[in-house]
CSV table of C-alpha atoms and ligand atoms in Angstrom, one decimal:
chain,number,residue,atom,x,y,z
A,27,UNK,CA,-15.1,-18.3,1.1
A,28,UNK,CA,-11.6,-19.6,1.3
A,29,UNK,CA,-9.5,-18.4,4.3
A,30,UNK,CA,-7.5,-15.9,2.2
A,31,UNK,CA,-10.6,-14.3,0.9
A,32,UNK,CA,-12.1,-14.1,4.3
A,33,UNK,CA,-9.0,-12.2,5.6
A,34,UNK,CA,-9.0,-9.9,2.6
A,35,UNK,CA,-12.7,-9.1,3.1
A,36,UNK,CA,-11.8,-7.6,6.5
A,37,UNK,CA,-9.5,-5.0,4.8
A,38,UNK,CA,-11.5,-1.9,3.9
A,39,UNK,CA,-10.8,1.5,2.4
A,40,UNK,CA,-11.7,4.6,4.4
A,41,UNK,CA,-15.0,4.9,2.4
A,42,UNK,CA,-15.9,1.3,2.8
A,43,UNK,CA,-15.2,1.6,6.5
A,44,UNK,CA,-17.7,4.5,6.7
A,45,UNK,CA,-20.4,2.0,5.6
A,46,UNK,CA,-19.1,-0.8,7.8
A,47,UNK,CA,-19.1,1.4,10.9
A,48,UNK,CA,-22.6,2.8,10.2
A,49,UNK,CA,-24.0,-0.7,9.7
A,50,UNK,CA,-22.5,-2.1,12.9
A,51,UNK,CA,-23.7,0.9,14.9
A,52,UNK,CA,-27.2,0.6,13.4
A,53,UNK,CA,-27.2,-3.1,14.5
A,54,UNK,CA,-26.5,-1.9,18.0
A,55,UNK,CA,-22.9,-3.1,18.2
A,56,UNK,CA,-20.2,-1.3,20.1
A,57,UNK,CA,-17.2,-0.4,18.0
A,58,UNK,CA,-13.7,-0.6,19.4
A,59,UNK,CA,-10.8,1.2,17.7
A,60,UNK,CA,-7.1,0.8,18.0
A,61,UNK,CA,-4.1,1.5,15.8
A,62,UNK,CA,-0.4,0.8,15.3
A,63,UNK,CA,2.3,-0.3,12.9
A,64,UNK,CA,2.2,-4.0,13.7
A,65,UNK,CA,5.5,-4.4,11.9
A,66,UNK,CA,6.8,-7.7,13.4
A,67,UNK,CA,3.7,-9.3,14.9
A,68,UNK,CA,4.5,-10.9,18.3
A,69,UNK,CA,2.7,-12.3,21.3
A,70,UNK,CA,2.2,-8.9,22.9
A,71,UNK,CA,0.2,-7.8,19.8
A,72,UNK,CA,-2.0,-10.9,19.9
A,73,UNK,CA,-2.7,-10.6,23.6
A,74,UNK,CA,-3.4,-6.9,23.3
A,75,UNK,CA,-5.8,-7.2,20.3
A,76,UNK,CA,-7.6,-10.1,22.1
A,77,UNK,CA,-8.0,-7.9,25.2
A,78,UNK,CA,-9.2,-5.0,23.0
A,79,UNK,CA,-11.8,-7.2,21.4
A,80,UNK,CA,-13.1,-8.1,24.8
A,81,UNK,CA,-13.9,-4.4,25.4
A,82,UNK,CA,-16.3,-4.1,22.4
A,83,UNK,CA,-18.4,-6.1,20.0
A,84,UNK,CA,-16.5,-5.2,16.8
A,85,UNK,CA,-12.8,-4.3,16.7
A,86,UNK,CA,-11.5,-1.9,14.0
A,87,UNK,CA,-7.7,-1.7,13.6
A,88,UNK,CA,-6.0,1.1,11.7
A,89,UNK,CA,-2.6,0.1,10.5
A,90,UNK,CA,0.0,2.8,9.9
A,91,UNK,CA,1.0,3.2,6.3
A,92,UNK,CA,4.7,2.7,5.3
A,93,UNK,CA,5.2,6.4,5.0
A,94,UNK,CA,3.8,7.2,8.4
A,95,UNK,CA,5.9,4.5,10.1
A,96,UNK,CA,9.0,5.9,8.4
A,97,UNK,CA,8.1,9.4,9.6
A,98,UNK,CA,7.2,8.7,13.3
A,99,UNK,CA,9.3,5.7,14.1
A,100,UNK,CA,12.4,5.3,12.1
A,101,UNK,CA,13.3,6.1,8.5
A,102,UNK,CA,14.5,2.5,8.0
A,103,UNK,CA,11.2,1.0,9.1
A,104,UNK,CA,8.9,-0.7,8.5
A,105,UNK,CA,10.4,-4.1,7.7
A,106,UNK,CA,7.1,-5.5,6.4
A,107,UNK,CA,5.2,-3.5,3.8
A,108,UNK,CA,1.8,-2.1,4.7
A,109,UNK,CA,-0.2,-4.5,2.5
A,110,UNK,CA,1.3,-7.5,4.3
A,111,UNK,CA,1.0,-5.9,7.8
A,112,UNK,CA,-2.7,-5.3,7.1
A,113,UNK,CA,-3.1,-8.9,6.0
A,114,UNK,CA,-1.5,-10.3,9.1
A,115,UNK,CA,-3.6,-8.2,11.4
A,116,UNK,CA,-6.8,-9.1,9.5
A,117,UNK,CA,-5.9,-12.7,9.9
A,118,UNK,CA,-6.3,-12.5,13.7
A,119,UNK,CA,-9.7,-13.8,15.0
A,120,UNK,CA,-9.9,-10.8,17.4
A,121,UNK,CA,-9.9,-8.3,14.5
A,122,UNK,CA,-13.1,-7.5,12.6
A,123,UNK,CA,-12.0,-4.8,10.2
A,124,UNK,CA,-8.7,-3.3,9.1
A,125,UNK,CA,-7.9,0.0,7.3
A,126,UNK,CA,-4.8,1.9,6.4
A,127,UNK,CA,-3.8,5.0,8.4
A,128,UNK,CA,-1.9,7.5,6.3
A,129,UNK,CA,-1.6,10.0,9.2
A,130,UNK,CA,0.8,9.6,12.1
A,131,UNK,CA,-1.9,10.0,14.7
A,132,UNK,CA,-5.5,8.6,14.8
A,133,UNK,CA,-7.3,11.8,15.7
A,134,UNK,CA,-9.0,12.4,12.4
A,135,UNK,CA,-10.1,8.7,12.2
A,136,UNK,CA,-11.5,8.8,15.7
A,137,UNK,CA,-13.5,11.9,14.8
A,138,UNK,CA,-14.6,10.3,11.6
A,139,UNK,CA,-16.0,7.0,13.0
A,140,UNK,CA,-16.5,8.0,16.7
A,141,UNK,CA,-15.9,4.5,18.1
A,142,UNK,CA,-17.4,3.6,21.4
A,143,UNK,CA,-14.0,2.6,22.8
A,144,UNK,CA,-10.6,3.8,21.8
A,145,UNK,CA,-8.0,1.2,23.0
A,146,UNK,CA,-4.4,2.1,23.5
A,147,UNK,CA,-1.7,-0.5,23.9
A,148,UNK,CA,1.2,-0.2,26.4
A,149,UNK,CA,2.4,3.1,27.6
A,150,UNK,CA,0.1,6.1,27.7
A,151,UNK,CA,2.2,8.4,25.5
A,152,UNK,CA,1.8,12.2,25.9
A,153,UNK,CA,0.9,12.7,22.3
A,154,UNK,CA,-2.1,10.4,22.6
A,155,UNK,CA,-3.7,12.5,25.3
A,156,UNK,CA,-5.2,14.8,22.6
A,157,UNK,CA,-6.8,11.9,20.9
A,158,UNK,CA,-8.1,10.5,24.2
A,159,UNK,CA,-9.6,14.0,25.1
A,160,UNK,CA,-11.4,14.1,21.7
A,161,UNK,CA,-12.9,10.6,22.3
A,162,UNK,CA,-14.2,11.6,25.8
A,163,UNK,CA,-15.6,14.8,24.3
A,164,UNK,CA,-17.9,12.9,22.0
A,165,UNK,CA,-18.9,10.5,24.7
A,166,UNK,CA,-16.6,7.6,24.0
A,167,UNK,CA,-14.4,5.7,26.4
A,168,UNK,CA,-10.6,5.3,26.4
A,169,UNK,CA,-9.0,2.0,27.6
A,170,UNK,CA,-5.3,1.1,28.0
A,171,UNK,CA,-4.3,-2.5,27.7
A,172,UNK,CA,-0.9,-3.5,29.1
A,173,UNK,CA,1.0,-6.5,27.8
A,174,UNK,CA,2.3,-9.3,29.9
A,175,UNK,CA,5.0,-10.0,27.4
A,176,UNK,CA,8.4,-8.4,27.3
A,177,UNK,CA,8.7,-8.6,23.5
A,178,UNK,CA,8.3,-5.6,21.2
A,179,UNK,CA,9.1,-5.2,17.5
A,180,UNK,CA,12.0,-2.9,18.5
A,181,UNK,CA,13.4,-5.6,20.8
A,182,UNK,CA,13.1,-8.2,18.1
A,183,UNK,CA,14.9,-5.9,15.7
A,184,UNK,CA,17.6,-5.3,18.3
A,185,UNK,CA,17.9,-9.1,18.9
A,186,UNK,CA,18.2,-9.7,15.1
A,187,UNK,CA,20.8,-6.9,14.9
A,188,UNK,CA,22.8,-8.4,17.7
A,189,UNK,CA,22.7,-11.8,16.1
A,190,UNK,CA,23.8,-10.3,12.9
A,191,UNK,CA,26.8,-8.6,14.6
A,192,UNK,CA,28.0,-11.9,15.9
A,193,UNK,CA,30.2,-13.9,13.5
A,194,UNK,CA,29.0,-17.4,13.0
A,195,UNK,CA,31.6,-19.6,14.8
A,196,UNK,CA,34.1,-21.1,12.3
A,197,UNK,CA,34.3,-24.8,12.4
A,198,UNK,CA,37.2,-26.1,14.4
A,199,UNK,CA,39.0,-27.3,11.3
A,200,UNK,CA,39.1,-24.1,9.4
A,201,UNK,CA,42.0,-21.7,9.5
A,202,UNK,CA,42.1,-18.5,11.5
A,203,UNK,CA,41.4,-15.2,9.9
A,204,UNK,CA,44.2,-14.3,7.6
A,205,UNK,CA,43.0,-10.9,6.5
A,206,UNK,CA,40.2,-8.9,5.1
A,207,UNK,CA,39.1,-8.2,1.5
A,208,UNK,CA,37.1,-5.0,1.0
A,209,UNK,CA,35.2,-5.3,-2.2
A,210,UNK,CA,33.6,-2.6,-4.3
A,211,UNK,CA,30.1,-3.7,-5.4
A,212,UNK,CA,29.1,-2.1,-8.7
A,213,UNK,CA,31.4,-2.9,-11.5
A,214,UNK,CA,33.4,-5.3,-9.3
A,215,UNK,CA,31.0,-7.9,-8.0
A,216,UNK,CA,28.0,-7.1,-10.1
A,217,UNK,CA,27.4,-5.5,-13.5
A,218,UNK,CA,27.5,-1.7,-13.2
A,219,UNK,CA,24.0,-0.3,-13.6
A,220,UNK,CA,24.0,3.5,-13.0
A,221,UNK,CA,22.0,4.2,-9.8
A,222,UNK,CA,21.1,0.6,-9.4
A,223,UNK,CA,18.0,0.1,-7.3
A,224,UNK,CA,16.2,-2.8,-8.9
A,225,UNK,CA,17.0,-6.2,-7.4
A,226,UNK,CA,16.0,-7.9,-10.7
A,227,UNK,CA,19.0,-6.1,-12.4
A,228,UNK,CA,21.6,-7.8,-10.1
A,229,UNK,CA,24.0,-9.7,-12.4
A,230,UNK,CA,27.0,-11.2,-10.7
A,231,UNK,CA,30.1,-10.8,-12.9
A,232,UNK,CA,32.1,-13.6,-14.4
A,233,UNK,CA,34.6,-15.3,-12.1
A,234,UNK,CA,33.2,-13.6,-8.9
A,235,UNK,CA,31.8,-16.7,-7.2
A,236,UNK,CA,34.9,-18.9,-7.8
A,237,UNK,CA,37.2,-16.1,-6.9
A,238,UNK,CA,35.4,-15.3,-3.6
A,239,UNK,CA,35.3,-19.0,-2.7
A,240,UNK,CA,39.1,-19.1,-3.1
A,241,UNK,CA,39.7,-16.0,-1.0
A,242,UNK,CA,37.4,-17.4,1.7
A,243,UNK,CA,39.2,-20.8,1.6
A,244,UNK,CA,42.5,-18.9,2.2
A,245,UNK,CA,41.1,-17.6,5.5
A,246,UNK,CA,40.1,-14.1,4.2
A,247,UNK,CA,37.0,-12.3,5.4
A,248,UNK,CA,34.9,-10.6,2.8
A,249,UNK,CA,33.1,-7.2,3.2
A,250,UNK,CA,31.7,-4.7,0.7
A,251,UNK,CA,32.5,-1.0,0.6
A,252,UNK,CA,30.2,0.9,-1.7
A,253,UNK,CA,29.6,4.5,-2.6
A,254,UNK,CA,25.8,5.1,-3.0
A,255,UNK,CA,25.5,8.7,-4.0
A,256,UNK,CA,22.1,7.9,-5.5
A,257,UNK,CA,20.7,7.8,-1.9
A,258,UNK,CA,22.0,11.3,-1.1
A,259,UNK,CA,20.8,12.6,-4.4
A,260,UNK,CA,17.3,11.1,-3.7
A,261,UNK,CA,17.3,8.8,-6.8
A,262,UNK,CA,16.5,5.8,-4.6
A,263,UNK,CA,16.2,5.0,-0.9
A,264,UNK,CA,18.3,3.1,1.6
A,265,UNK,CA,15.5,0.4,1.5
A,266,UNK,CA,16.1,0.1,-2.3
A,267,UNK,CA,19.9,-0.3,-1.7
A,268,UNK,CA,19.2,-3.0,0.9
A,269,UNK,CA,16.8,-4.9,-1.4
A,270,UNK,CA,19.6,-5.0,-4.0
A,271,UNK,CA,22.1,-6.3,-1.4
A,272,UNK,CA,19.6,-8.9,-0.2
A,273,UNK,CA,19.4,-10.3,-3.7
A,274,UNK,CA,23.2,-10.3,-4.1
A,275,UNK,CA,23.8,-11.9,-0.7
A,276,UNK,CA,21.1,-14.6,-1.4
A,277,UNK,CA,22.8,-15.5,-4.7
A,278,UNK,CA,26.3,-15.5,-3.1
A,279,UNK,CA,25.1,-17.4,-0.1
A,280,UNK,CA,23.5,-20.1,-2.2
A,281,UNK,CA,27.0,-20.8,-3.7
A,282,UNK,CA,28.7,-20.8,-0.3
A,283,UNK,CA,30.1,-17.3,-0.2
A,284,UNK,CA,29.6,-15.3,3.0
A,285,UNK,CA,29.8,-11.5,3.0
A,286,UNK,CA,30.5,-10.5,6.6
A,287,UNK,CA,29.5,-6.9,6.4
A,288,UNK,CA,28.4,-4.1,4.0
A,289,UNK,CA,29.7,-0.6,4.4
A,290,UNK,CA,28.1,2.1,2.4
A,291,UNK,CA,28.3,5.9,1.9
A,292,UNK,CA,24.8,7.3,1.3
A,293,UNK,CA,26.1,10.9,0.8
A,294,UNK,CA,26.3,13.0,-2.3
A,295,UNK,CA,29.6,14.5,-3.4
A,296,UNK,CA,28.4,17.9,-2.2
A,297,UNK,CA,28.0,16.6,1.4
A,298,UNK,CA,31.8,16.3,1.6
A,299,UNK,CA,31.7,13.3,4.0
A,300,UNK,CA,34.7,11.3,5.2
A,301,UNK,CA,33.3,7.9,4.0
A,302,UNK,CA,32.8,8.5,0.2
A,303,UNK,CA,35.7,6.8,-1.7
A,304,UNK,CA,38.4,8.1,-2.4
A,305,UNK,CA,38.1,9.1,1.3
A,306,UNK,CA,39.2,6.3,3.6
A,307,UNK,CA,36.3,6.4,6.2
A,308,UNK,CA,34.7,3.1,5.3
A,309,UNK,CA,38.1,1.3,5.0
A,310,UNK,CA,39.4,2.6,8.3
A,311,UNK,CA,36.1,1.6,10.0
A,312,UNK,CA,36.2,-1.9,8.5
A,313,UNK,CA,39.8,-2.6,9.6
A,314,UNK,CA,38.9,-1.5,13.1
A,315,UNK,CA,35.7,-3.7,13.1
A,316,UNK,CA,37.6,-6.8,12.0
A,317,UNK,CA,40.8,-6.0,13.9
A,318,UNK,CA,43.1,-6.4,10.9
A,319,UNK,CA,46.2,-4.4,9.9
A,320,UNK,CA,46.4,-2.5,6.6
A,321,UNK,CA,49.0,-5.0,5.3
A,322,UNK,CA,46.4,-7.7,5.6
A,323,UNK,CA,43.6,-5.6,4.1
A,324,UNK,CA,43.0,-5.9,0.4
A,325,UNK,CA,40.9,-3.3,-1.4
A,326,UNK,CA,39.5,-4.6,-4.7
A,327,UNK,CA,37.7,-2.3,-7.1
A,328,UNK,CA,37.3,-1.1,-10.6
A,329,UNK,CA,37.8,2.6,-10.3
A,330,UNK,CA,40.5,5.2,-9.4
A,331,UNK,CA,38.5,6.1,-6.3
A,332,UNK,CA,38.7,2.5,-5.0
A,333,UNK,CA,42.5,2.4,-5.6
A,334,UNK,CA,43.1,5.8,-4.1
A,335,UNK,CA,41.1,5.1,-1.0
A,336,UNK,CA,42.9,1.8,-0.5
A,337,UNK,CA,46.3,3.3,-1.0
A,338,UNK,CA,45.6,6.2,1.3
A,339,UNK,CA,44.5,3.8,4.0
A,340,UNK,CA,47.8,2.0,3.6
A,341,UNK,CA,46.1,-1.2,2.3
A,342,UNK,CA,47.0,-3.4,-0.6
A,343,UNK,CA,45.0,-2.6,-3.7
A,344,UNK,CA,43.9,-4.7,-6.6
A,345,UNK,CA,42.2,-3.4,-9.6
A,346,UNK,CA,39.8,-5.5,-11.6
A,347,UNK,CA,41.4,-6.5,-14.9
A,348,UNK,CA,39.3,-6.7,-18.0
A,349,UNK,CA,39.4,-10.4,-17.7
A,350,UNK,CA,37.2,-10.4,-14.7
A,351,UNK,CA,37.4,-11.2,-11.1
A,352,UNK,CA,39.4,-14.4,-11.4
A,353,UNK,CA,42.8,-12.8,-12.0
A,354,UNK,CA,42.1,-10.2,-9.3
A,355,UNK,CA,41.5,-13.0,-6.8
A,356,UNK,CA,44.7,-14.7,-7.8
A,357,UNK,CA,46.6,-11.4,-7.3
A,358,UNK,CA,45.1,-11.0,-3.8
A,359,UNK,CA,46.2,-14.6,-2.9
A,360,UNK,CA,49.8,-13.9,-4.0
A,361,UNK,CA,49.8,-10.7,-2.1
A,362,UNK,CA,48.6,-12.6,1.0
A,363,UNK,CA,51.4,-15.2,0.5
A,364,UNK,CA,53.9,-12.4,0.4
A,365,UNK,CA,52.9,-11.1,3.9
A,366,UNK,CA,53.0,-14.5,5.5
B,26,ZN,ZN1,29.7,9.3,3.0
């Protein structure tokens, strides 16, 4: 069996797990059970699963489904999809079998398989007391394993977020920041696809790369401001939106273009928020974040909403010409020269 197959063979459906548990119990082996999201696997997980395995003969791990993680943890999580999280957990020597947990809490799985030991990681949360009581009721044991490591998935996320919020230091030779360009996304940087949510449909428009490189070289910072009513209407998710941006940033990055930040309005028109263009919310926030004045902020877009939002915020506005992004970039550069 190749290593990949061996890992996959540990991943079982609920029905398969029924058979696995019965066979292990029949062979006289003690089953240990634990569960979690295991989103960004770290040293604490590995230590905890190793300790859990030491408490039983066979360790069964139930991995929370994507939907359950979104529900009980954070609507933006998980980072890693369930199929891959299960694979990573199954790849650990301490783990003997893995299944997907659709529910937020393990109670029904505990009652289904009645493991000899139910192992909890870290803090003994209130809501797990009910599960623990149920385990004790059928004669099982409950064990809590504490981690020696400070790391957690949430702390890693925070660290990544903090790193992302820091500007990469400019090289000593480059010019100071001259201003900010706030770019509409759909119809300005990429071809306008109504309610775009498929990264494969990202198509950077003509002249965009060269134009952005020129703006960057002139000392302008680049950020995106985008209305995404499709999220508010339920046509696609924030995750879909992020996946599209990831594709766009990867393609721009490969050509040397750096987008510093992405502002988006996820609301529908009916929500009457202050961020959806032509409202000025995103622009005002961006100017504050970058510490630039309206005279040195250039709003580039293809719609009346973009132009009105820019004008209402007191910024300079540039509308995409039919000829593409190139002439718009030139116009921004001449506006920049005029304020110098
Ligand atoms: Zn909004």
